[in-house]
Amino acid sequence: MREALRLARRGEGFVEPNPMVGAVIVQDGRVVAGGFHERFGGLHAEAQALRDCRDKGIDPAGLTIYVTLEPCSHHGKQPPCAQAVIDAGIKRVVVAIPDPFEPVAGKGVPMLRDAGVEVDLGVCREEAQRLAEPYIKRGRTGLPWVIAKWAQTLDGKTATRTGDSKWISNELSRRRVHELRARVDAIIVGVGTIRADDPTLTAREVDVKRIARRVVVDPKLSLPDGCKLIQTIDQAPLTIAINERLFDDEPDRLKKLAGLGIELLGLPTVSKNQLDLRPLFEHLAQTHAASNVLTEGGAHLTGALLKQGFADQVLAFVAPRVVGDKSALDSVVGLSHESIADATRLTLCAVEKLGEDVLLDYRVTPDQA
């Protein structure tokens, strides 16, 4: 199953909004064939594995197939995999997790068993659920998986009191960020980040799997006209999320921006200075089929994500530097907790050393999401 999971990850960035799925066929305790879902609309993992098996001159009848997700039982862009497995004469199917997608949920496994196929469910369940997190969340809530990313010093600062932040993290960490940008559907920042750093928010010097939509949360429409995001509108789409009242207050400027090809999205407020982010994530999922969204700050936006309950994953790049200045910029602001017991809780899932930097990979605990 771990080999099937490894294969599945090869589809990352190409198959969304479908899930990453891998499959391997085993004969006499040895993997003889494998496949994965390579691209959206393409052959599913089971069909790829069966084809690989036959291409190698091996009859799959009587063999075992390991699959990271319950085989589908419905006709979508591809025929049902459960039926393909049955028709191939597979004797045993080992499944990591059931498919939560409504047309499939709980139907593929009974279909196999009714046809006399032995089915085992739950092997490497935790690893498979981690692989399918964005797919599961989108199916359950209609919202994309949201990754809150930031780089900080060891004492939790993202910039000095003068605003200088280049470079907190090292080259390996920055490359990892570009790899993230290259496989997500959207990248969100607050307008303060644009004014401070003037980034392009595109993936550079890595293999680009998807062109991410750049999104700026800009309640007062203070985005500079000459910023790089606008100058590079031909390289990647751009959305500006503003206070919905500005459609009445700033019609001329909004018309000018729309004429440049910029999408403008009005959001209601949850407080005087904070926009309600739910309509933004609903829009990204429904209009732009977003499954994975990366947020790159600043601190107020990250705080809003945690406070409003939309952050699912936190990626914190920690550099071996100490600023030690109470006036330096924090990584997260805008939360208010009376006690440590009430503070937002995270679950550590992975730690990776990137040179002298450390990447901490957390999930926001379920009662906080």
XYZ file of C-alpha atoms in Angstrom, residues 32-353:
322
model
C 4.231 -6.861 -10.635
C 2.364 -3.808 -11.946
C 1.237 -0.370 -10.894
C -0.463 2.804 -11.966
C -1.757 6.141 -10.748
C -4.267 8.792 -11.751
C -2.035 10.931 -13.972
C -4.281 13.819 -14.965
C -7.802 15.134 -14.537
C -10.129 13.225 -16.840
C -7.539 10.524 -17.566
C -7.487 6.837 -16.713
C -7.950 6.003 -13.063
C -5.241 4.250 -11.063
C -6.875 0.813 -11.180
C -7.254 0.941 -14.956
C -3.634 2.077 -15.313
C -2.435 -0.790 -13.109
C -4.497 -3.375 -15.001
C -3.167 -2.081 -18.310
C 0.402 -2.156 -16.992
C -0.129 -5.729 -15.844
C -1.385 -6.880 -19.236
C 1.334 -4.930 -21.067
C 3.869 -6.995 -19.112
C 2.214 -10.200 -20.287
C 0.687 -11.008 -16.908
C -2.948 -12.083 -16.574
C -4.419 -10.196 -13.579
C -7.006 -12.908 -12.921
C -6.602 -14.336 -9.433
C -4.177 -11.606 -8.293
C -4.452 -8.920 -5.599
C -4.710 -5.179 -6.189
C -3.898 -2.551 -3.564
C -5.692 0.791 -4.027
C -5.367 3.977 -1.966
C -9.043 4.929 -2.432
C -12.217 2.877 -2.805
C -12.718 1.939 -6.485
C -15.446 4.013 -8.105
C -18.739 2.368 -8.987
C -20.253 5.040 -11.237
C -19.767 6.313 -14.771
C -17.971 9.677 -14.736
C -15.248 10.809 -17.113
C -14.079 7.168 -16.961
C -15.998 3.894 -16.603
C -16.363 2.391 -13.100
C -13.132 0.921 -11.742
C -14.937 -1.586 -9.520
C -16.420 -3.196 -12.625
C -13.036 -3.183 -14.387
C -11.516 -5.005 -11.409
C -14.337 -7.553 -11.437
C -14.059 -8.089 -15.192
C -10.292 -8.619 -14.864
C -10.865 -11.493 -12.457
C -9.000 -9.887 -9.567
C -9.366 -12.146 -6.501
C -8.639 -9.670 -3.688
C -8.796 -5.893 -3.337
C -7.043 -4.072 -0.490
C -8.379 -0.522 0.005
C -6.876 2.172 2.212
C -9.929 4.418 2.702
C -13.530 4.645 1.441
C -14.377 7.341 -1.096
C -16.518 10.122 0.474
C -17.756 11.311 -2.954
C -21.550 10.898 -2.880
C -21.978 8.796 -6.056
C -19.283 6.399 -4.791
C -19.374 6.488 -0.990
C -19.769 2.982 0.350
C -20.823 1.556 -3.028
C -17.592 0.356 -4.590
C -16.709 -2.105 -1.823
C -20.186 -3.781 -1.696
C -20.153 -4.013 -5.504
C -16.864 -5.910 -5.343
C -18.003 -8.176 -2.525
C -21.298 -8.944 -4.268
C -19.212 -10.157 -7.221
C -17.284 -12.527 -4.963
C -14.131 -10.397 -4.646
C -12.426 -10.446 -1.244
C -12.037 -6.893 0.090
C -9.891 -5.614 2.975
C -10.409 -2.023 4.077
C -8.239 0.288 6.199
C -4.632 -0.573 5.350
C -2.470 2.568 5.775
C -5.653 4.496 6.531
C -3.952 7.502 8.137
C -1.454 8.000 5.296
C -4.194 7.695 2.671
C -6.446 10.176 4.469
C -3.564 12.649 4.580
C -3.076 12.208 0.837
C -6.765 12.838 0.141
C -7.298 15.752 2.580
C -8.197 18.413 -0.032
C -10.549 16.044 -1.867
C -12.258 14.979 1.352
C -12.711 18.553 2.603
C -14.048 19.842 -0.707
C -16.510 16.958 -0.900
C -17.665 17.515 2.678
C -17.839 21.321 2.795
C -17.584 22.637 -0.762
C -14.505 24.614 0.310
C -10.846 24.243 -0.751
C -8.022 23.000 1.446
C -6.278 26.082 2.876
C -2.539 26.062 3.624
C -1.332 28.961 5.774
C 2.377 29.427 5.089
C 4.849 31.811 6.629
C 8.586 32.184 7.248
C 9.759 33.319 10.664
C 12.780 33.704 12.869
C 13.181 31.399 15.858
C 11.462 34.030 18.037
C 8.434 34.193 15.731
C 9.163 37.362 13.751
C 8.486 37.726 10.031
C 10.274 41.059 9.579
C 12.216 43.646 11.545
C 10.524 46.784 12.866
C 11.573 48.533 9.627
C 9.746 45.885 7.594
C 12.871 44.182 6.271
C 12.256 40.463 5.659
C 14.719 39.481 2.910
C 15.693 36.895 3.457
C 14.563 35.210 6.665
C 14.508 31.751 5.122
C 17.274 30.186 3.065
C 17.350 29.231 -0.600
C 16.130 25.666 0.008
C 13.086 26.951 1.884
C 12.319 29.520 -0.793
C 12.527 26.830 -3.459
C 10.047 24.732 -1.493
C 7.640 27.679 -1.496
C 7.922 27.919 -5.282
C 7.184 24.196 -5.505
C 4.038 24.816 -3.454
C 3.007 27.701 -5.691
C 3.492 25.467 -8.710
C 0.863 22.920 -7.663
C -1.906 24.938 -5.930
C -4.966 26.557 -7.498
C -4.728 29.949 -5.801
C -2.305 32.028 -3.724
C -3.776 34.572 -1.299
C -2.043 37.501 0.378
C -3.127 40.610 2.225
C -2.639 43.975 0.565
C -0.033 44.901 3.186
C 2.250 42.213 1.787
C 1.890 43.722 -1.682
C 2.725 47.211 -0.443
C 5.712 45.949 1.551
C 7.261 43.411 -0.856
C 5.616 43.940 -4.278
C 5.775 40.190 -5.122
C 4.614 38.554 -8.358
C 3.404 35.396 -6.532
C 4.325 33.165 -9.468
C 6.304 29.911 -9.385
C 9.821 30.275 -10.718
C 12.707 27.880 -11.478
C 10.574 24.790 -10.699
C 8.318 22.535 -12.770
C 4.972 24.316 -12.942
C 2.033 21.928 -12.691
C -0.721 24.546 -12.359
C -0.954 28.292 -12.898
C -2.215 29.607 -9.569
C -4.692 32.473 -9.423
C -3.232 35.347 -7.397
C -5.696 36.769 -4.845
C -5.270 39.960 -2.819
C -7.485 40.634 0.193
C -7.754 44.406 -0.030
C -10.726 45.800 1.952
C -10.089 49.468 1.081
C -8.757 48.908 -2.458
C -5.335 50.327 -1.651
C -3.427 48.124 -4.107
C -0.833 50.283 -5.923
C -1.644 50.730 -9.617
C 1.940 49.968 -10.651
C 2.438 46.808 -8.585
C 3.926 43.701 -10.185
C 0.679 41.739 -9.816
C -1.028 44.107 -12.237
C 2.010 44.339 -14.499
C 2.089 40.524 -14.828
C -1.635 39.981 -15.386
C -0.738 38.170 -18.607
C 1.252 35.566 -16.639
C -1.400 34.512 -14.120
C -4.972 35.583 -13.309
C -5.607 38.078 -10.537
C -8.542 38.530 -8.150
C -8.923 41.425 -5.735
C -11.281 40.811 -2.798
C -12.669 44.095 -1.515
C -15.322 45.450 0.800
C -18.555 45.010 -1.151
C -19.521 48.631 -0.453
C -16.745 49.828 -2.773
C -18.819 48.829 -5.789
C -20.894 51.905 -4.945
C -18.058 54.072 -3.602
C -15.318 53.454 -6.219
C -17.099 52.563 -9.484
C -14.623 54.331 -11.797
C -11.517 52.659 -10.391
C -13.226 49.262 -10.304
C -14.212 49.656 -13.937
C -10.607 50.498 -14.826
C -9.265 47.436 -13.004
C -11.871 45.179 -14.558
C -10.828 46.501 -17.952
C -7.337 45.152 -17.295
C -8.755 41.667 -16.860
C -8.744 41.709 -13.059
C -11.563 39.905 -11.273
C -13.131 41.969 -8.487
C -14.980 40.200 -5.698
C -17.016 42.045 -3.082
C -17.059 40.557 0.415
C -19.159 41.468 3.463
C -17.467 42.383 6.727
C -17.355 40.487 10.012
C -15.975 43.510 11.871
C -14.957 47.079 11.126
C -11.592 46.134 9.623
C -12.051 42.491 8.650
C -13.742 40.882 5.664
C -15.767 37.681 5.801
C -13.560 35.181 3.962
C -16.162 32.441 3.477
C -17.579 33.917 0.230
C -14.029 34.142 -1.130
C -13.315 30.453 -0.559
C -16.754 29.474 -1.846
C -16.092 31.524 -4.971
C -12.676 29.967 -5.544
C -14.121 26.460 -5.235
C -17.296 26.989 -7.249
C -16.108 29.377 -9.951
C -12.468 28.353 -10.308
C -12.627 24.685 -9.169
C -9.997 25.356 -6.499
C -9.019 22.387 -4.333
C -5.783 23.719 -2.796
C -5.206 27.307 -1.718
C -1.933 28.678 -0.362
C -1.928 31.799 1.787
C 1.307 33.730 2.203
C 0.319 36.344 4.793
C 0.696 38.831 6.183
C 0.036 38.419 9.838
C -3.446 39.987 9.824
C -4.667 37.714 7.028
C -3.239 34.644 8.748
C -4.922 35.669 11.975
C -8.236 36.121 10.145
C -7.918 32.655 8.591
C -7.414 31.055 11.993
C -10.039 33.184 13.707
C -12.687 32.500 11.061
C -11.797 28.792 10.946
C -10.644 28.411 7.350
C -7.003 27.336 7.804
C -6.510 23.570 7.544
C -2.732 23.289 7.396
C 0.099 25.464 8.677
C 3.545 25.377 7.088
C 5.993 27.364 9.190
C 9.520 27.834 7.854
C 11.683 28.568 10.889
C 15.099 30.153 10.349
C 18.003 30.131 12.848
C 17.825 33.854 13.533
C 16.659 35.855 16.537
C 15.419 39.441 16.187
C 14.561 40.069 19.845
C 12.637 43.285 19.180
C 9.085 43.695 20.484
C 8.441 46.148 17.640
C 9.351 43.587 14.964
C 6.501 42.059 12.970
C 4.821 38.907 14.295
C 3.818 35.940 12.156
C 0.178 36.014 13.308
C -1.921 38.826 14.796
C -5.590 39.428 15.409
C -6.357 36.550 17.744
C -7.304 37.116 21.354
C -7.054 34.369 23.953
C -7.382 34.823 27.709
C -5.481 31.634 28.489
C -3.007 29.247 26.878
C -5.637 26.521 27.165
C -7.877 28.507 24.822
C -5.157 29.214 22.222
C -5.514 27.795 18.729
C -4.229 24.233 18.775
C -2.203 22.561 16.043
C -1.135 18.965 15.497
C 2.417 18.402 14.272
C 2.461 16.038 11.280
C 5.970 16.352 9.896
C 9.326 18.071 10.438
C 11.793 18.606 7.617
C 15.286 20.041 7.759
